[in-house]
Amino acid sequence: MNAANKRPYAPAASPGQTPAPATLRKSLKNRHIQLIALGGAIGTGLFYGSSESIALAGPSILLAYLVGGLAIFMIVRALSEMSVEDPRAGAFSYYATRYWSKRAGFVSGWNYWFNYILVSMVELSVVGSFVNYWFPAIPQWVSAAVFLVVIAAANLLGVSKFGEFEFWFAIIKIVAVVAMIAGGLAVLAAGLPTDSGIRASFANWFALDGGFLPNGLMQHTSDGQWTGLLMALCVVMFSFGGTELIGITAGETEDPRTTIPKATNGIIWRILVFYIGALGVIMAVVPWNTIDGKTSPFVQIFDSVGVHAAAGILNFVCLTAVMSVYNSGLYANSRMLYSLARQGNAPEILGRLSFHGVPVAGVLASAAVTALAVVVVFLWPAFAFNYLMSIATIAGVINWSMIMVTEIHFRRHVAAGDGPGELAGLTGDEALGRIQFKLPLARVMPYIVLAFLALVVVLMCFSSSYRIAVIAGVIWLAILLAAYQATQARGK
């Protein structure tokens, strides 16, 4: 076993100091996990970003979401396989350290932490624009500061409060999408004409501008850009960011062996309903070639149903989605810092827990860095969005790839008799057969998913807006590896 794993999981308290709780509180209930997992699939990327993917691939975007969704499902299944047998805070960072190497745990944990810092940064920077829809006189930085403080305070109260916030945030987003689907199906059932004069029908998937696959698999346009089904995968894959939060919650779940498999298996139908179902209905009611990104496709379909307050409704839903992303991001980041500290890959203070079982230093440190990042966005918006978010984009691919590689190492440890819990001491096929929640086709699936992720990176190189992300990803990995070597050298 890696020497780092011999480190006690809870640090000793200083003389005279009341010892912090040794473990996180297992306060997340089944309903919390189900709604956290459900809401994690719904964000501003779906409400606004879907117009970009539709423009690239037309109705065939449904296939892109299906293929990308299957890949994400396998990634979360791989993570859940480990989480059910060995539920820990920090999830994949802990598993990378335990079953791969301390270097891998360092890279995985800090990569994920910084990824969510960047995502939170951008989400908080746009929260002011949603508030200004109703209250234009309020400065955007004030809105960002208020929401940052409120969400940070909620996270400091304990994991059960985080769970309640996410539960209700998810309910609002789900109701909005279901209402849109129901309204769209009502329009389709009545066969009503749209504003364009084209009657609402599922036949619109095939009857308009080149049919179901209007831009082919990949097509070079006259303005030098690439479009098509394959290029749409670059946009689609990053809509699924956050689904791996299921693994992060395992260390604070009342019954991870029951709730984690249930939440994970639900990913497939969530993708079918909230992505494929929602966009399928939208493109049946609103001709796909009229979705230009100037307004959300969800606004357009609400308008076609006759709900002309659609912009206001969607503004509220998107404000909720932004708060949800930051709430999840702060939770995930604080637990990741906690795990990194326990591994010896971060300052020890980040691994201490409050009376409520909260890694307070991790919450405050993540909130403070996010606040600084938001200032950067307000001062240099072009720099922030063009460069920093490129790193966040590729960081997702790095994270997913490391989860799959870690799963390969996990199974090797289990087969060698070094598995966790009830698997310890068992070897070979007997040990592998005792894994409760197995990754389907586990001998080959990690390699299939890794090949798919490699394809996505190659496709990103064809896009001027994503090419910078690939370059940034290489630089970012080099920085992380150099930082690890520096910490090891300092520790000797």
Short mmCIF file of C-alpha atoms in Angstrom, two decimals, residues 213-422:
data_model
loop_
_atom_site.label_atom_id
_atom_site.label_comp_id
_atom_site.label_asym_id
_atom_site.label_seq_id
_atom_site.Cartn_x
_atom_site.Cartn_y
_atom_site.Cartn_z
CA LEU A 213 -28.47 15.19 -39.93
CA PRO A 214 -28.28 18.57 -41.71
CA ASN A 215 -24.56 19.17 -41.19
CA GLY A 216 -23.43 15.55 -41.48
CA LEU A 217 -20.99 13.98 -39.07
CA MET A 218 -18.47 16.78 -39.58
CA GLN A 219 -18.54 19.65 -42.05
CA HIS A 220 -16.24 22.57 -42.80
CA THR A 221 -18.18 25.78 -43.36
CA SER A 222 -17.33 28.73 -45.60
CA ASP A 223 -16.34 30.86 -42.59
CA GLY A 224 -13.67 28.35 -41.57
CA GLN A 225 -15.61 26.68 -38.75
CA TRP A 226 -16.45 23.02 -38.26
CA THR A 227 -20.01 21.87 -37.59
CA GLY A 228 -21.81 18.54 -37.49
CA LEU A 229 -22.75 15.76 -35.09
CA LEU A 230 -19.18 15.00 -33.97
CA MET A 231 -18.36 18.65 -33.29
CA ALA A 232 -21.49 18.94 -31.17
CA LEU A 233 -19.98 16.37 -28.80
CA CYS A 234 -17.56 19.06 -27.60
CA VAL A 235 -20.47 21.16 -26.37
CA VAL A 236 -22.61 18.27 -25.20
CA MET A 237 -20.02 16.61 -22.98
CA PHE A 238 -19.54 19.65 -20.81
CA SER A 239 -23.26 19.93 -20.20
CA PHE A 240 -22.89 16.85 -18.02
CA GLY A 241 -20.34 18.36 -15.65
CA GLY A 242 -21.39 17.89 -12.04
CA THR A 243 -22.87 14.42 -12.34
CA GLU A 244 -19.83 13.06 -10.51
CA LEU A 245 -21.06 14.90 -7.39
CA ILE A 246 -22.81 11.64 -6.48
CA GLY A 247 -19.42 10.18 -5.56
CA ILE A 248 -18.46 13.22 -3.46
CA THR A 249 -21.58 12.78 -1.29
CA ALA A 250 -20.85 9.11 -0.52
CA GLY A 251 -18.84 9.95 2.61
CA GLU A 252 -21.81 11.80 4.14
CA THR A 253 -24.67 9.54 3.06
CA GLU A 254 -26.71 7.59 5.59
CA ASP A 255 -26.78 4.40 3.52
CA PRO A 256 -24.36 4.66 0.56
CA ARG A 257 -24.72 0.99 -0.40
CA THR A 258 -28.38 1.64 -1.20
CA THR A 259 -28.66 5.28 -2.17
CA ILE A 260 -25.57 5.58 -4.41
CA PRO A 261 -26.59 2.75 -6.80
CA LYS A 262 -30.15 4.06 -6.95
CA ALA A 263 -29.03 7.61 -7.76
CA THR A 264 -26.45 6.42 -10.28
CA ASN A 265 -28.82 4.16 -12.19
CA GLY A 266 -31.25 7.05 -12.41
CA ILE A 267 -28.78 9.02 -14.53
CA ILE A 268 -29.89 7.28 -17.72
CA TRP A 269 -33.54 8.26 -17.45
CA ARG A 270 -32.60 11.74 -16.28
CA ILE A 271 -30.60 12.21 -19.48
CA LEU A 272 -33.43 10.76 -21.56
CA VAL A 273 -36.05 13.03 -19.98
CA PHE A 274 -34.23 16.28 -19.24
CA TYR A 275 -31.93 16.46 -22.25
CA ILE A 276 -33.19 14.25 -25.05
CA GLY A 277 -36.86 14.60 -24.11
CA ALA A 278 -36.74 18.35 -23.54
CA LEU A 279 -34.71 19.18 -26.66
CA GLY A 280 -36.71 16.71 -28.74
CA VAL A 281 -39.94 18.48 -27.83
CA ILE A 282 -38.38 21.91 -28.39
CA MET A 283 -37.23 21.02 -31.93
CA ALA A 284 -40.63 19.53 -32.73
CA VAL A 285 -42.43 22.74 -31.72
CA VAL A 286 -39.81 25.35 -32.69
CA PRO A 287 -38.03 24.70 -36.03
CA TRP A 288 -34.41 23.98 -35.14
CA ASN A 289 -33.07 26.38 -37.78
CA THR A 290 -34.83 29.30 -36.05
CA ILE A 291 -33.04 28.63 -32.74
CA ASP A 292 -30.23 31.17 -33.04
CA GLY A 293 -29.11 31.61 -29.43
CA LYS A 294 -30.45 35.17 -29.10
CA THR A 295 -32.98 33.82 -26.64
CA SER A 296 -33.15 30.50 -24.84
CA PRO A 297 -34.94 27.65 -26.66
CA PHE A 298 -36.97 27.31 -23.48
CA VAL A 299 -38.21 30.88 -23.82
CA GLN A 300 -39.18 30.23 -27.42
CA ILE A 301 -41.25 27.18 -26.59
CA PHE A 302 -42.96 28.91 -23.64
CA ASP A 303 -43.84 31.75 -26.01
CA SER A 304 -45.32 29.26 -28.48
CA VAL A 305 -47.48 27.84 -25.67
CA GLY A 306 -48.74 31.35 -25.00
CA VAL A 307 -46.87 32.00 -21.77
CA HIS A 308 -45.43 35.38 -22.72
CA ALA A 309 -43.88 35.82 -19.29
CA ALA A 310 -41.43 33.10 -20.36
CA ALA A 311 -38.38 35.34 -20.09
CA GLY A 312 -39.18 36.21 -16.48
CA ILE A 313 -39.89 32.60 -15.56
CA LEU A 314 -36.68 31.37 -17.15
CA ASN A 315 -34.73 34.20 -15.50
CA PHE A 316 -35.88 32.94 -12.09
CA VAL A 317 -35.06 29.32 -12.99
CA CYS A 318 -31.59 30.30 -14.23
CA LEU A 319 -30.96 32.29 -11.05
CA THR A 320 -31.85 29.13 -9.13
CA ALA A 321 -29.56 27.07 -11.36
CA VAL A 322 -26.64 29.45 -10.73
CA MET A 323 -27.18 29.29 -6.97
CA SER A 324 -27.36 25.50 -7.19
CA VAL A 325 -24.08 25.28 -9.11
CA TYR A 326 -22.27 27.45 -6.59
CA ASN A 327 -23.82 25.60 -3.64
CA SER A 328 -22.68 22.27 -5.10
CA GLY A 329 -19.30 23.70 -6.06
CA LEU A 330 -18.57 25.03 -2.58
CA TYR A 331 -19.64 21.76 -1.00
CA ALA A 332 -17.55 19.66 -3.39
CA ASN A 333 -14.52 21.94 -3.02
CA SER A 334 -14.54 21.94 0.76
CA ARG A 335 -14.77 18.13 0.85
CA MET A 336 -12.03 17.83 -1.75
CA LEU A 337 -9.71 20.02 0.34
CA TYR A 338 -10.63 17.94 3.39
CA SER A 339 -9.67 14.76 1.54
CA LEU A 340 -6.46 16.28 0.17
CA ALA A 341 -5.45 17.32 3.69
CA ARG A 342 -6.06 13.80 4.99
CA GLN A 343 -3.84 12.46 2.20
CA GLY A 344 -1.05 14.91 3.09
CA ASN A 345 -1.59 16.76 -0.20
CA ALA A 346 -2.89 19.98 1.38
CA PRO A 347 -2.32 21.95 4.64
CA GLU A 348 -3.52 20.00 7.67
CA ILE A 349 -5.87 22.77 8.83
CA LEU A 350 -8.09 22.08 5.81
CA GLY A 351 -8.78 18.62 7.23
CA ARG A 352 -10.18 19.76 10.56
CA LEU A 353 -13.90 19.57 11.24
CA SER A 354 -16.24 21.82 13.20
CA PHE A 355 -18.74 20.65 15.80
CA HIS A 356 -21.24 20.22 12.95
CA GLY A 357 -18.84 17.99 11.02
CA VAL A 358 -18.00 20.71 8.49
CA PRO A 359 -14.46 21.37 7.15
CA VAL A 360 -14.78 25.08 7.94
CA ALA A 361 -11.33 26.06 6.67
CA GLY A 362 -12.08 24.32 3.37
CA VAL A 363 -15.38 26.15 2.97
CA LEU A 364 -13.88 29.56 3.81
CA ALA A 365 -10.77 29.05 1.69
CA SER A 366 -12.81 27.98 -1.34
CA ALA A 367 -15.24 30.88 -0.88
CA ALA A 368 -12.36 33.38 -0.55
CA VAL A 369 -10.60 32.15 -3.69
CA THR A 370 -13.90 32.21 -5.58
CA ALA A 371 -14.49 35.80 -4.44
CA LEU A 372 -11.07 36.82 -5.77
CA ALA A 373 -11.80 35.04 -9.03
CA VAL A 374 -15.11 36.88 -9.38
CA VAL A 375 -13.22 40.17 -9.04
CA VAL A 376 -10.99 39.03 -11.93
CA VAL A 377 -14.08 38.36 -14.03
CA PHE A 378 -15.51 41.81 -13.38
CA LEU A 379 -12.20 43.57 -14.08
CA TRP A 380 -11.04 41.51 -17.08
CA PRO A 381 -14.09 39.66 -18.45
CA ALA A 382 -12.54 38.83 -21.83
CA PHE A 383 -9.46 37.30 -20.19
CA ALA A 384 -11.52 35.34 -17.68
CA PHE A 385 -13.94 33.80 -20.14
CA ASN A 386 -11.52 33.18 -22.99
CA TYR A 387 -8.69 31.66 -20.96
CA LEU A 388 -9.66 30.65 -17.43
CA MET A 389 -12.82 28.83 -18.55
CA SER A 390 -10.76 26.98 -21.15
CA ILE A 391 -8.90 25.39 -18.26
CA ALA A 392 -12.21 24.52 -16.58
CA THR A 393 -13.39 22.89 -19.78
CA ILE A 394 -10.41 20.58 -20.20
CA ALA A 395 -10.27 19.96 -16.44
CA GLY A 396 -13.54 18.06 -16.79
CA VAL A 397 -11.98 15.69 -19.31
CA ILE A 398 -8.92 15.22 -17.08
CA ASN A 399 -11.17 14.42 -14.12
CA TRP A 400 -13.28 11.88 -16.01
CA SER A 401 -10.20 10.22 -17.50
CA MET A 402 -8.58 9.87 -14.09
CA ILE A 403 -11.75 8.30 -12.66
CA MET A 404 -11.63 5.58 -15.33
CA VAL A 405 -7.90 4.92 -14.85
CA THR A 406 -8.40 4.81 -11.07
CA GLU A 407 -11.15 2.22 -11.51
CA ILE A 408 -8.70 0.00 -13.39
CA HIS A 409 -6.24 0.29 -10.48
CA PHE A 410 -9.05 -0.29 -7.96
CA ARG A 411 -9.93 -3.63 -9.53
CA ARG A 412 -6.28 -4.68 -9.61
CA HIS A 413 -6.01 -3.97 -5.87
CA VAL A 414 -9.22 -5.88 -5.17
CA ALA A 415 -8.02 -8.88 -7.20
CA ALA A 416 -4.69 -8.81 -5.34
CA GLY A 417 -6.41 -8.99 -1.94
CA ASP A 418 -5.97 -5.30 -1.09
CA GLY A 419 -9.61 -4.30 -1.45
CA PRO A 420 -11.58 -2.20 1.06
CA GLY A 421 -13.98 -3.41 3.74
CA GLU A 422 -15.50 -6.83 3.14
#
